[in-house]
CSV table of N, CA and C in Angstrom, one decimal:
chain,number,residue,atom,x,y,z
A,1,ILE,N,97.0,17.7,-149.2
A,1,ILE,CA,97.2,18.6,-148.0
A,1,ILE,C,98.7,18.5,-147.5
A,2,ALA,N,99.3,19.6,-147.5
A,2,ALA,CA,100.7,19.6,-146.9
A,2,ALA,C,100.8,19.5,-145.5
A,3,LEU,N,101.6,18.6,-145.0
A,3,LEU,CA,101.6,18.5,-143.5
A,3,LEU,C,102.6,19.5,-143.0
A,4,ILE,N,102.1,20.2,-141.9
A,4,ILE,CA,103.1,21.3,-141.3
A,4,ILE,C,103.8,20.6,-140.2
A,5,PRO,N,105.2,20.7,-140.3
A,5,PRO,CA,105.9,19.9,-139.2
A,5,PRO,C,105.6,20.5,-137.8
A,6,LYS,N,105.6,19.7,-136.8
A,6,LYS,CA,105.3,20.1,-135.4
A,6,LYS,C,106.6,20.5,-134.8
A,7,ALA,N,106.5,21.7,-134.1
A,7,ALA,CA,107.6,22.2,-133.4
A,7,ALA,C,108.0,21.4,-132.2
A,8,PRO,N,109.4,21.2,-131.9
A,8,PRO,CA,109.8,20.3,-130.8
A,8,PRO,C,109.4,21.0,-129.5
A,9,ASP,N,109.3,20.1,-128.5
A,9,ASP,CA,109.0,20.6,-127.2
A,9,ASP,C,110.1,21.6,-126.7
A,10,SER,N,109.7,22.4,-125.7
A,10,SER,CA,110.6,23.5,-125.3
A,10,SER,C,111.8,22.9,-124.5
A,11,HIS,N,111.6,21.7,-123.9
A,11,HIS,CA,112.7,21.1,-123.0
A,11,HIS,C,113.6,20.2,-123.8
A,12,THR,N,113.4,20.0,-125.1
A,12,THR,CA,114.2,19.2,-125.9
A,12,THR,C,115.1,20.0,-126.7
A,13,SER,N,116.3,19.5,-127.1
A,13,SER,CA,117.2,20.3,-127.8
A,13,SER,C,117.8,19.3,-128.9
A,14,GLN,N,118.0,19.9,-130.1
A,14,GLN,CA,118.5,19.2,-131.2
A,14,GLN,C,120.0,19.2,-131.2
A,15,SER,N,120.7,19.8,-130.3
A,15,SER,CA,122.1,20.0,-130.2
A,15,SER,C,122.7,18.6,-129.9
A,16,PHE,N,123.8,18.3,-130.6
A,16,PHE,CA,124.6,17.0,-130.3
A,16,PHE,C,125.3,17.2,-129.1
A,17,MET,N,125.5,18.4,-128.5
A,17,MET,CA,126.1,18.6,-127.2
A,17,MET,C,125.5,17.9,-126.0
A,18,ASN,N,124.1,17.8,-126.2
A,18,ASN,CA,123.4,17.1,-125.2
A,18,ASN,C,123.2,15.6,-125.2
A,19,ASP,N,123.8,15.0,-126.3
A,19,ASP,CA,123.7,13.7,-126.6
A,19,ASP,C,124.9,12.9,-126.0
A,20,PRO,N,124.7,12.0,-125.1
A,20,PRO,CA,125.9,11.4,-124.5
A,20,PRO,C,126.7,10.4,-125.5
A,21,LEU,N,126.0,9.8,-126.4
A,21,LEU,CA,126.7,9.0,-127.4
A,21,LEU,C,127.5,9.9,-128.3
A,22,ALA,N,127.0,11.0,-128.7
A,22,ALA,CA,127.8,11.9,-129.6
A,22,ALA,C,129.0,12.5,-129.0
A,23,GLN,N,128.9,12.8,-127.6
A,23,GLN,CA,130.0,13.3,-126.8
A,23,GLN,C,131.1,12.1,-126.7
A,24,LYS,N,130.7,10.9,-126.5
A,24,LYS,CA,131.6,9.9,-126.4
A,24,LYS,C,132.3,9.7,-127.7
A,25,PHE,N,131.5,9.7,-128.8
A,25,PHE,CA,132.1,9.7,-130.2
A,25,PHE,C,133.1,10.8,-130.4
A,26,ILE,N,132.8,12.0,-130.0
A,26,ILE,CA,133.8,13.2,-130.2
A,26,ILE,C,135.0,12.9,-129.4
A,27,ASN,N,134.8,12.5,-128.1
A,27,ASN,CA,136.0,12.3,-127.2
A,27,ASN,C,136.9,11.3,-127.8
A,28,CYS,N,136.4,10.2,-128.5
A,28,CYS,CA,137.1,9.1,-129.0
A,28,CYS,C,137.9,9.6,-130.3
A,29,MET,N,137.2,10.5,-131.0
A,29,MET,CA,137.8,11.0,-132.2
A,29,MET,C,138.9,12.1,-132.0
A,30,MET,N,139.0,12.5,-130.8
A,30,MET,CA,139.9,13.7,-130.4
A,30,MET,C,141.3,13.2,-130.5
A,31,PHE,N,142.2,14.1,-131.0
A,31,PHE,CA,143.7,13.9,-130.9
A,31,PHE,C,144.3,15.1,-130.1
A,32,ASP,N,145.3,14.7,-129.3
A,32,ASP,CA,146.1,15.7,-128.5
A,32,ASP,C,145.2,16.7,-127.7
A,33,GLY,N,144.1,16.2,-127.2
A,33,GLY,CA,143.2,17.1,-126.4
A,33,GLY,C,142.5,18.2,-127.1
A,34,LYS,N,142.5,18.1,-128.4
A,34,LYS,CA,141.9,19.2,-129.3
A,34,LYS,C,140.4,18.9,-129.4
A,35,LYS,N,139.6,19.1,-128.4
A,35,LYS,CA,138.2,18.7,-128.4
A,35,LYS,C,137.4,19.7,-129.3
A,36,SER,N,137.8,20.9,-129.3
A,36,SER,CA,137.0,21.9,-130.1
A,36,SER,C,137.1,21.5,-131.6
A,37,LEU,N,138.3,21.0,-132.0
A,37,LEU,CA,138.5,20.6,-133.5
A,37,LEU,C,137.6,19.4,-133.7
A,38,SER,N,137.6,18.5,-132.8
A,38,SER,CA,136.8,17.2,-132.9
A,38,SER,C,135.3,17.6,-133.0
A,39,GLN,N,134.8,18.5,-132.2
A,39,GLN,CA,133.5,18.9,-132.2
A,39,GLN,C,133.1,19.6,-133.6
A,40,LYS,N,134.1,20.5,-134.1
A,40,LYS,CA,133.8,21.1,-135.3
A,40,LYS,C,133.7,20.0,-136.5
A,41,ILE,N,134.6,19.0,-136.4
A,41,ILE,CA,134.6,18.0,-137.4
A,41,ILE,C,133.2,17.3,-137.4
A,42,PHE,N,132.7,17.0,-136.2
A,42,PHE,CA,131.5,16.3,-136.0
A,42,PHE,C,130.3,17.2,-136.5
A,43,ARG,N,130.3,18.4,-136.1
A,43,ARG,CA,129.2,19.3,-136.5
A,43,ARG,C,129.1,19.5,-138.0
A,44,LYS,N,130.3,19.6,-138.7
A,44,LYS,CA,130.3,19.7,-140.1
A,44,LYS,C,129.9,18.4,-140.8
A,45,ALA,N,130.2,17.3,-140.2
A,45,ALA,CA,129.8,16.0,-140.8
A,45,ALA,C,128.2,15.9,-140.6
A,46,LEU,N,127.6,16.3,-139.6
A,46,LEU,CA,126.2,16.3,-139.4
A,46,LEU,C,125.6,17.3,-140.4
A,47,GLU,N,126.1,18.5,-140.7
A,47,GLU,CA,125.6,19.4,-141.6
A,47,GLU,C,125.6,18.8,-143.0
A,48,SER,N,126.7,18.0,-143.3
A,48,SER,CA,126.9,17.4,-144.7
A,48,SER,C,125.8,16.4,-144.8
A,49,ILE,N,125.6,15.6,-143.7
A,49,ILE,CA,124.6,14.6,-143.7
A,49,ILE,C,123.2,15.1,-144.1
A,50,LYS,N,122.9,16.3,-143.4
A,50,LYS,CA,121.7,17.0,-143.5
A,50,LYS,C,121.5,17.4,-145.0
A,51,MET,N,122.5,18.0,-145.6
A,51,MET,CA,122.4,18.5,-146.9
A,51,MET,C,122.3,17.3,-147.9
A,52,THR,N,123.0,16.3,-147.7
A,52,THR,CA,122.9,15.1,-148.6
A,52,THR,C,121.6,14.5,-148.5
A,53,GLN,N,121.0,14.3,-147.3
A,53,GLN,CA,119.6,13.7,-147.2
A,53,GLN,C,118.6,14.6,-147.7
A,54,LEU,N,118.7,16.0,-147.6
A,54,LEU,CA,117.7,16.9,-148.2
A,54,LEU,C,117.7,16.8,-149.7
A,55,SER,N,119.0,16.7,-150.2
A,55,SER,CA,119.0,16.8,-151.7
A,55,SER,C,118.5,15.4,-152.2
A,56,ARG,N,118.7,14.3,-151.4
A,56,ARG,CA,118.2,13.0,-151.9
A,56,ARG,C,116.6,13.0,-151.8
A,57,ARG,N,116.1,13.6,-150.8
A,57,ARG,CA,114.6,13.7,-150.6
A,57,ARG,C,113.9,14.5,-151.7
A,58,GLN,N,114.6,15.6,-152.2
A,58,GLN,CA,114.1,16.3,-153.3
A,58,GLN,C,114.2,15.6,-154.5
A,59,ALA,N,115.2,14.8,-154.7
A,59,ALA,CA,115.5,14.1,-156.0
A,59,ALA,C,114.5,12.9,-156.2
A,60,THR,N,114.2,12.2,-155.1
A,60,THR,CA,113.4,11.1,-155.1
A,60,THR,C,112.1,11.3,-154.4
A,61,SER,N,111.0,10.5,-154.6
A,61,SER,CA,109.8,10.6,-153.8
A,61,SER,C,109.8,9.8,-152.6
A,62,GLU,N,110.8,9.0,-152.3
A,62,GLU,CA,110.7,8.1,-151.2
A,62,GLU,C,111.0,8.8,-149.9
A,63,ASP,N,110.7,8.2,-148.8
A,63,ASP,CA,110.9,8.8,-147.5
A,63,ASP,C,112.3,8.7,-147.0
A,64,VAL,N,113.0,9.8,-146.8
A,64,VAL,CA,114.4,9.8,-146.4
A,64,VAL,C,114.5,10.5,-145.0
A,65,GLU,N,115.4,9.8,-144.2
A,65,GLU,CA,115.6,10.4,-142.9
A,65,GLU,C,116.5,11.6,-143.0
A,66,THR,N,116.0,12.7,-142.6
A,66,THR,CA,116.8,14.0,-142.7
A,66,THR,C,117.4,14.5,-141.4
A,67,ASP,N,117.0,14.0,-140.3
A,67,ASP,CA,117.6,14.4,-139.0
A,67,ASP,C,119.0,13.7,-138.9
A,68,PRO,N,120.0,14.5,-138.9
A,68,PRO,CA,121.4,14.0,-138.8
A,68,PRO,C,121.7,13.1,-137.6
A,69,LEU,N,121.2,13.6,-136.4
A,69,LEU,CA,121.4,12.7,-135.2
A,69,LEU,C,120.7,11.4,-135.3
A,70,ALA,N,119.5,11.3,-135.9
A,70,ALA,CA,118.9,10.0,-136.1
A,70,ALA,C,119.7,9.2,-137.1
A,71,VAL,N,120.3,9.8,-138.1
A,71,VAL,CA,121.1,9.0,-139.0
A,71,VAL,C,122.4,8.5,-138.3
A,72,PHE,N,123.0,9.3,-137.4
A,72,PHE,CA,124.1,9.0,-136.6
A,72,PHE,C,123.8,7.8,-135.7
A,73,HIS,N,122.6,7.8,-135.0
A,73,HIS,CA,122.2,6.7,-134.1
A,73,HIS,C,121.9,5.5,-134.8
A,74,GLY,N,121.2,5.7,-136.0
A,74,GLY,CA,120.9,4.5,-136.8
A,74,GLY,C,122.2,3.8,-137.4
A,75,ALA,N,123.2,4.6,-137.8
A,75,ALA,CA,124.4,4.1,-138.2
A,75,ALA,C,125.1,3.3,-137.1
A,76,PHE,N,125.0,3.9,-135.9
A,76,PHE,CA,125.6,3.4,-134.8
A,76,PHE,C,125.1,2.1,-134.4
A,77,GLN,N,123.7,1.9,-134.4
A,77,GLN,CA,123.1,0.7,-134.1
A,77,GLN,C,123.3,-0.4,-135.2
A,78,ASN,N,123.5,0.0,-136.4
A,78,ASN,CA,123.9,-0.9,-137.5
A,78,ASN,C,125.3,-1.5,-137.3
A,79,VAL,N,126.2,-0.7,-136.8
A,79,VAL,CA,127.6,-1.2,-136.7
A,79,VAL,C,127.9,-2.0,-135.4
A,80,MET,N,127.0,-1.7,-134.4
A,80,MET,CA,127.4,-2.5,-133.1
A,80,MET,C,127.2,-4.0,-133.3
A,81,PRO,N,128.3,-4.7,-132.9
A,81,PRO,CA,128.3,-6.1,-132.9
A,81,PRO,C,127.6,-6.7,-131.7
A,82,VAL,N,127.1,-8.0,-131.9
A,82,VAL,CA,126.4,-8.6,-130.7
A,82,VAL,C,127.3,-9.6,-130.1
A,83,MET,N,128.0,-10.3,-130.9
A,83,MET,CA,128.8,-11.5,-130.4
A,83,MET,C,130.3,-11.1,-130.7
A,84,GLY,N,131.2,-11.6,-129.9
A,84,GLY,CA,132.6,-11.5,-130.2
A,84,GLY,C,133.2,-12.8,-129.8
A,85,THR,N,134.6,-12.8,-129.9
A,85,THR,CA,135.3,-14.0,-129.6
A,85,THR,C,136.3,-13.7,-128.5
A,86,ARG,N,136.6,-14.8,-127.8
A,86,ARG,CA,137.6,-14.7,-126.7
A,86,ARG,C,138.5,-15.9,-126.8
A,87,GLY,N,139.8,-15.7,-126.6
A,87,GLY,CA,140.7,-16.9,-126.7
A,87,GLY,C,140.7,-17.7,-125.5
A,88,VAL,N,140.4,-18.9,-125.6
A,88,VAL,CA,140.5,-19.8,-124.4
A,88,VAL,C,141.4,-20.9,-124.7
A,89,ARG,N,142.4,-21.1,-123.7
A,89,ARG,CA,143.4,-22.3,-123.9
A,89,ARG,C,142.9,-23.5,-123.3
A,90,LYS,N,142.9,-24.5,-124.1
A,90,LYS,CA,142.3,-25.8,-123.7
A,90,LYS,C,143.2,-26.9,-124.3
A,91,GLY,N,143.8,-27.7,-123.4
A,91,GLY,CA,144.7,-28.8,-123.9
A,91,GLY,C,145.8,-28.4,-124.8
A,92,GLY,N,146.3,-27.2,-124.5
A,92,GLY,CA,147.5,-26.8,-125.2
A,92,GLY,C,147.2,-26.0,-126.5
A,93,ARG,N,145.9,-25.9,-126.9
A,93,ARG,CA,145.5,-25.2,-128.0
A,93,ARG,C,144.7,-23.9,-127.7
A,94,LEU,N,144.8,-23.0,-128.5
A,94,LEU,CA,143.9,-21.7,-128.3
A,94,LEU,C,142.7,-21.7,-129.2
A,95,TYR,N,141.6,-21.7,-128.5
A,95,TYR,CA,140.3,-21.7,-129.3
A,95,TYR,C,139.7,-20.2,-129.2
A,96,GLN,N,139.2,-19.9,-130.3
A,96,GLN,CA,138.4,-18.6,-130.4
A,96,GLN,C,136.9,-19.0,-130.0
A,97,VAL,N,136.5,-18.7,-128.8
A,97,VAL,CA,135.2,-19.0,-128.3
A,97,VAL,C,134.2,-17.8,-128.4
A,98,PRO,N,133.1,-18.0,-129.1
A,98,PRO,CA,132.2,-16.9,-129.2
A,98,PRO,C,131.5,-16.6,-127.9
A,99,VAL,N,131.4,-15.3,-127.5
A,99,VAL,CA,130.8,-14.9,-126.2
A,99,VAL,C,130.0,-13.6,-126.6
A,100,PRO,N,128.9,-13.4,-125.9
A,100,PRO,CA,128.1,-12.1,-126.0
A,100,PRO,C,129.0,-10.9,-125.5
A,101,LEU,N,128.9,-9.9,-126.2
A,101,LEU,CA,129.7,-8.7,-125.8
A,101,LEU,C,128.9,-7.9,-124.8
A,102,HIS,N,129.6,-7.3,-123.9
A,102,HIS,CA,129.1,-6.3,-122.9
A,102,HIS,C,128.7,-5.0,-123.7
A,103,PRO,N,127.6,-4.3,-123.3
A,103,PRO,CA,127.2,-3.1,-124.0
A,103,PRO,C,128.3,-2.1,-124.2
A,104,ASN,N,129.2,-1.9,-123.2
A,104,ASN,CA,130.3,-0.9,-123.3
A,104,ASN,C,131.3,-1.3,-124.3
A,105,ARG,N,131.5,-2.6,-124.5
A,105,ARG,CA,132.4,-3.2,-125.5
A,105,ARG,C,131.8,-3.1,-126.9
A,106,ARG,N,130.5,-3.3,-127.0
A,106,ARG,CA,129.8,-3.1,-128.3
A,106,ARG,C,129.9,-1.7,-128.7
A,107,ARG,N,129.7,-0.8,-127.8
A,107,ARG,CA,129.7,0.7,-128.1
A,107,ARG,C,131.2,1.1,-128.5
A,108,PHE,N,132.2,0.6,-127.7
A,108,PHE,CA,133.6,0.9,-128.0
A,108,PHE,C,133.9,0.4,-129.5
A,109,LEU,N,133.6,-0.8,-129.8
A,109,LEU,CA,133.9,-1.4,-131.1
A,109,LEU,C,133.3,-0.6,-132.2
A,110,ALA,N,132.1,-0.2,-132.1
A,110,ALA,CA,131.3,0.6,-133.1
A,110,ALA,C,132.0,1.9,-133.3
A,111,ILE,N,132.3,2.6,-132.2
A,111,ILE,CA,132.9,3.9,-132.3
A,111,ILE,C,134.3,3.8,-133.0
A,112,LYS,N,135.2,2.8,-132.6
A,112,LYS,CA,136.4,2.5,-133.1
A,112,LYS,C,136.3,2.2,-134.6
A,113,TRP,N,135.4,1.3,-135.1
A,113,TRP,CA,135.2,0.9,-136.5
A,113,TRP,C,134.8,2.1,-137.2
A,114,LEU,N,133.9,3.0,-136.8
A,114,LEU,CA,133.5,4.1,-137.6
A,114,LEU,C,134.6,5.1,-137.8
A,115,ILE,N,135.3,5.4,-136.7
A,115,ILE,CA,136.3,6.5,-136.8
A,115,ILE,C,137.5,5.9,-137.7
A,116,THR,N,137.8,4.7,-137.5
A,116,THR,CA,139.0,4.1,-138.3
A,116,THR,C,138.6,4.0,-139.8
A,117,ALA,N,137.3,3.7,-140.1
A,117,ALA,CA,136.8,3.6,-141.5
A,117,ALA,C,136.9,5.0,-142.1
A,118,ALA,N,136.4,6.1,-141.3
A,118,ALA,CA,136.4,7.5,-141.9
A,118,ALA,C,137.8,7.9,-142.1
A,119,ARG,N,138.8,7.6,-141.2
A,119,ARG,CA,140.1,8.1,-141.4
A,119,ARG,C,140.8,7.4,-142.5
A,120,GLU,N,140.5,6.2,-142.7
A,120,GLU,CA,141.1,5.4,-143.9
A,120,GLU,C,140.4,5.6,-145.2
A,121,ARG,N,139.3,6.2,-145.1
A,121,ARG,CA,138.5,6.4,-146.4
A,121,ARG,C,139.2,7.3,-147.3
A,122,SER,N,139.2,6.9,-148.6
A,122,SER,CA,139.8,7.8,-149.6
A,122,SER,C,138.7,8.1,-150.7
A,123,GLY,N,138.9,9.2,-151.4
A,123,GLY,CA,137.8,9.5,-152.4
A,123,GLY,C,138.4,10.7,-153.2
A,124,PRO,N,137.4,11.3,-153.9
A,124,PRO,CA,137.8,12.5,-154.7
A,124,PRO,C,138.5,13.5,-153.9
A,125,ARG,N,139.1,14.5,-154.6
A,125,ARG,CA,139.9,15.5,-153.8
A,125,ARG,C,139.0,16.3,-152.8
A,126,ARG,N,137.8,16.6,-153.3
A,126,ARG,CA,136.9,17.5,-152.4
A,126,ARG,C,136.6,16.7,-151.1
A,127,SER,N,136.3,15.5,-151.2
A,127,SER,CA,135.9,14.7,-150.0
A,127,SER,C,137.2,14.1,-149.3
A,128,ASN,N,138.3,14.8,-149.3
A,128,ASN,CA,139.5,14.4,-148.7
A,128,ASN,C,139.5,14.9,-147.2
A,129,LYS,N,138.6,15.8,-146.9
A,129,LYS,CA,138.5,16.4,-145.5
A,129,LYS,C,137.7,15.4,-144.6
A,130,MET,N,138.2,15.4,-143.4
A,130,MET,CA,137.6,14.5,-142.4
A,130,MET,C,136.1,14.6,-142.2
A,131,PRO,N,135.4,15.8,-142.1
A,131,PRO,CA,134.0,15.9,-142.0
A,131,PRO,C,133.3,15.2,-143.1
A,132,ASP,N,133.7,15.4,-144.4
A,132,ASP,CA,133.2,14.7,-145.6
A,132,ASP,C,133.3,13.1,-145.5
A,133,ARG,N,134.5,12.7,-145.1
A,133,ARG,CA,134.7,11.3,-145.0
A,133,ARG,C,133.8,10.7,-143.9
A,134,LEU,N,133.7,11.3,-142.7
A,134,LEU,CA,132.9,10.9,-141.6
A,134,LEU,C,131.5,10.8,-141.9
A,135,ALA,N,131.0,12.0,-142.7
A,135,ALA,CA,129.6,11.9,-143.1
A,135,ALA,C,129.3,10.8,-144.1
A,136,ALA,N,130.3,10.6,-145.0
A,136,ALA,CA,130.1,9.5,-146.0
A,136,ALA,C,130.1,8.1,-145.3
A,137,GLU,N,130.9,7.9,-144.3
A,137,GLU,CA,130.9,6.7,-143.6
A,137,GLU,C,129.7,6.5,-142.8
A,138,LEU,N,129.2,7.5,-142.1
A,138,LEU,CA,128.0,7.4,-141.3
A,138,LEU,C,126.8,7.1,-142.2
A,139,LEU,N,126.7,7.8,-143.4
A,139,LEU,CA,125.6,7.5,-144.3
A,139,LEU,C,125.7,6.0,-144.8
A,140,ASP,N,126.9,5.5,-145.1
A,140,ASP,CA,127.1,4.2,-145.6
A,140,ASP,C,126.6,3.2,-144.5
A,141,ALA,N,127.0,3.5,-143.3
A,141,ALA,CA,126.6,2.6,-142.1
A,141,ALA,C,125.1,2.6,-141.9
A,142,PHE,N,124.5,3.8,-142.0
A,142,PHE,CA,123.1,3.9,-142.0
A,142,PHE,C,122.4,3.1,-143.0
A,143,ASN,N,123.0,3.0,-144.1
A,143,ASN,CA,122.4,2.2,-145.2
A,143,ASN,C,123.0,0.8,-145.3
A,144,ASN,N,123.6,0.3,-144.3
A,144,ASN,CA,124.3,-1.0,-144.1
A,144,ASN,C,125.3,-1.3,-145.2
A,145,GLN,N,126.1,-0.4,-145.4
A,145,GLN,CA,127.2,-0.5,-146.4
A,145,GLN,C,128.5,0.0,-145.7
A,146,GLY,N,129.6,-0.1,-146.4
A,146,GLY,CA,130.8,0.6,-146.0
A,146,GLY,C,131.8,-0.4,-145.1
A,147,SER,N,132.9,0.2,-144.8
A,147,SER,CA,134.0,-0.6,-144.1
A,147,SER,C,133.6,-0.9,-142.7
A,148,ALA,N,132.9,-0.1,-141.9
A,148,ALA,CA,132.6,-0.4,-140.6
A,148,ALA,C,131.6,-1.5,-140.5
A,149,ILE,N,130.6,-1.6,-141.5
A,149,ILE,CA,129.7,-2.7,-141.5
A,149,ILE,C,130.4,-4.0,-142.0
A,150,LYS,N,131.4,-3.8,-142.9
A,150,LYS,CA,132.1,-5.0,-143.3
A,150,LYS,C,132.9,-5.6,-142.0
A,151,ARG,N,133.4,-4.7,-141.2
A,151,ARG,CA,134.1,-5.2,-140.0
A,151,ARG,C,133.2,-6.0,-139.1
A,152,LYS,N,132.0,-5.5,-138.9
A,152,LYS,CA,131.0,-6.2,-138.1
A,152,LYS,C,130.7,-7.5,-138.7
A,153,GLN,N,130.4,-7.6,-140.1
A,153,GLN,CA,130.2,-8.8,-140.7
A,153,GLN,C,131.2,-9.8,-140.6
A,154,ASP,N,132.5,-9.3,-140.7
A,154,ASP,CA,133.7,-10.2,-140.5
A,154,ASP,C,133.7,-10.9,-139.1
A,155,LEU,N,133.4,-10.0,-138.1
A,155,LEU,CA,133.4,-10.5,-136.7
A,155,LEU,C,132.2,-11.5,-136.6
A,156,ASN,N,131.0,-11.3,-137.3
A,156,ASN,CA,129.9,-12.2,-137.1
A,156,ASN,C,130.3,-13.6,-137.8
A,157,ARG,N,131.0,-13.4,-138.9
A,157,ARG,CA,131.5,-14.7,-139.6
A,157,ARG,C,132.4,-15.5,-138.8
A,158,LEU,N,133.3,-14.8,-138.1
A,158,LEU,CA,134.2,-15.4,-137.2
A,158,LEU,C,133.6,-16.2,-136.1
A,159,THR,N,132.5,-15.5,-135.5
A,159,THR,CA,131.8,-16.2,-134.4
A,159,THR,C,131.0,-17.3,-134.9
A,160,GLU,N,130.4,-17.2,-136.1
A,160,GLU,CA,129.7,-18.3,-136.7
A,160,GLU,C,130.7,-19.6,-137.0
A,161,ALA,N,131.9,-19.2,-137.5
A,161,ALA,CA,132.7,-20.3,-137.8
A,161,ALA,C,133.3,-21.0,-136.6
A,162,ASN,N,133.3,-20.3,-135.4
A,162,ASN,CA,133.8,-20.9,-134.2
A,162,ASN,C,132.7,-21.3,-133.2
A,163,ARG,N,131.5,-21.4,-133.8
A,163,ARG,CA,130.4,-21.8,-132.9
A,163,ARG,C,130.6,-23.2,-132.2
A,164,ALA,N,131.3,-24.0,-132.9
A,164,ALA,CA,131.5,-25.4,-132.4
A,164,ALA,C,132.2,-25.4,-131.1
A,165,PHE,N,133.0,-24.3,-130.8
A,165,PHE,CA,133.7,-24.2,-129.6
A,165,PHE,C,133.0,-23.5,-128.4
A,166,ALA,N,131.7,-23.2,-128.6
A,166,ALA,CA,130.9,-22.5,-127.6
A,166,ALA,C,130.9,-23.2,-126.3
A,167,HIS,N,131.1,-24.5,-126.3
A,167,HIS,CA,130.9,-25.3,-125.1
A,167,HIS,C,132.2,-25.2,-124.2
A,168,PHE,N,133.2,-24.4,-124.7
A,168,PHE,CA,134.4,-24.1,-123.9
A,168,PHE,C,134.3,-22.9,-123.1
A,169,ARG,N,133.1,-22.2,-123.3
A,169,ARG,CA,132.9,-21.0,-122.5
A,169,ARG,C,132.6,-21.3,-121.0
A,170,TRP,N,133.1,-20.5,-120.2
A,170,TRP,CA,133.0,-20.8,-118.8
A,170,TRP,C,131.6,-20.3,-118.3
């Protein structure tokens, strides 16, 4: 029996324009006040994610997430760090003390890492465009791979290595 997908409620919208996290991401990606260009890049990246996930769903029999906003939020949750370090001066030495991060700082770091990883990403000639690079980085982050996830793991390693200095936290 084929399942018929349920239509969304009339008060909900699939538009990324109504998503505050997507808007924050777009604003951080923006250069020189060109918000429409940033929105276009984000929209094309979401379209690319949708096409990639649909082709993956057809190729394999496994369950694949096809909602691009859900992929974006999943990637974002995977990239957000929990702990960070703060420099504390004690006895003439500077110690990197692990501290829990404020939710705004966690969000900022995740946005910064995703955008930086997408901008620095290189690949074949076709995927040299920013929407393709952003889509590839978001899919990698959704699958716990890629540069942004590596940055998060590096920060986690740093906090684990400096766990002995946690008693210096005020």
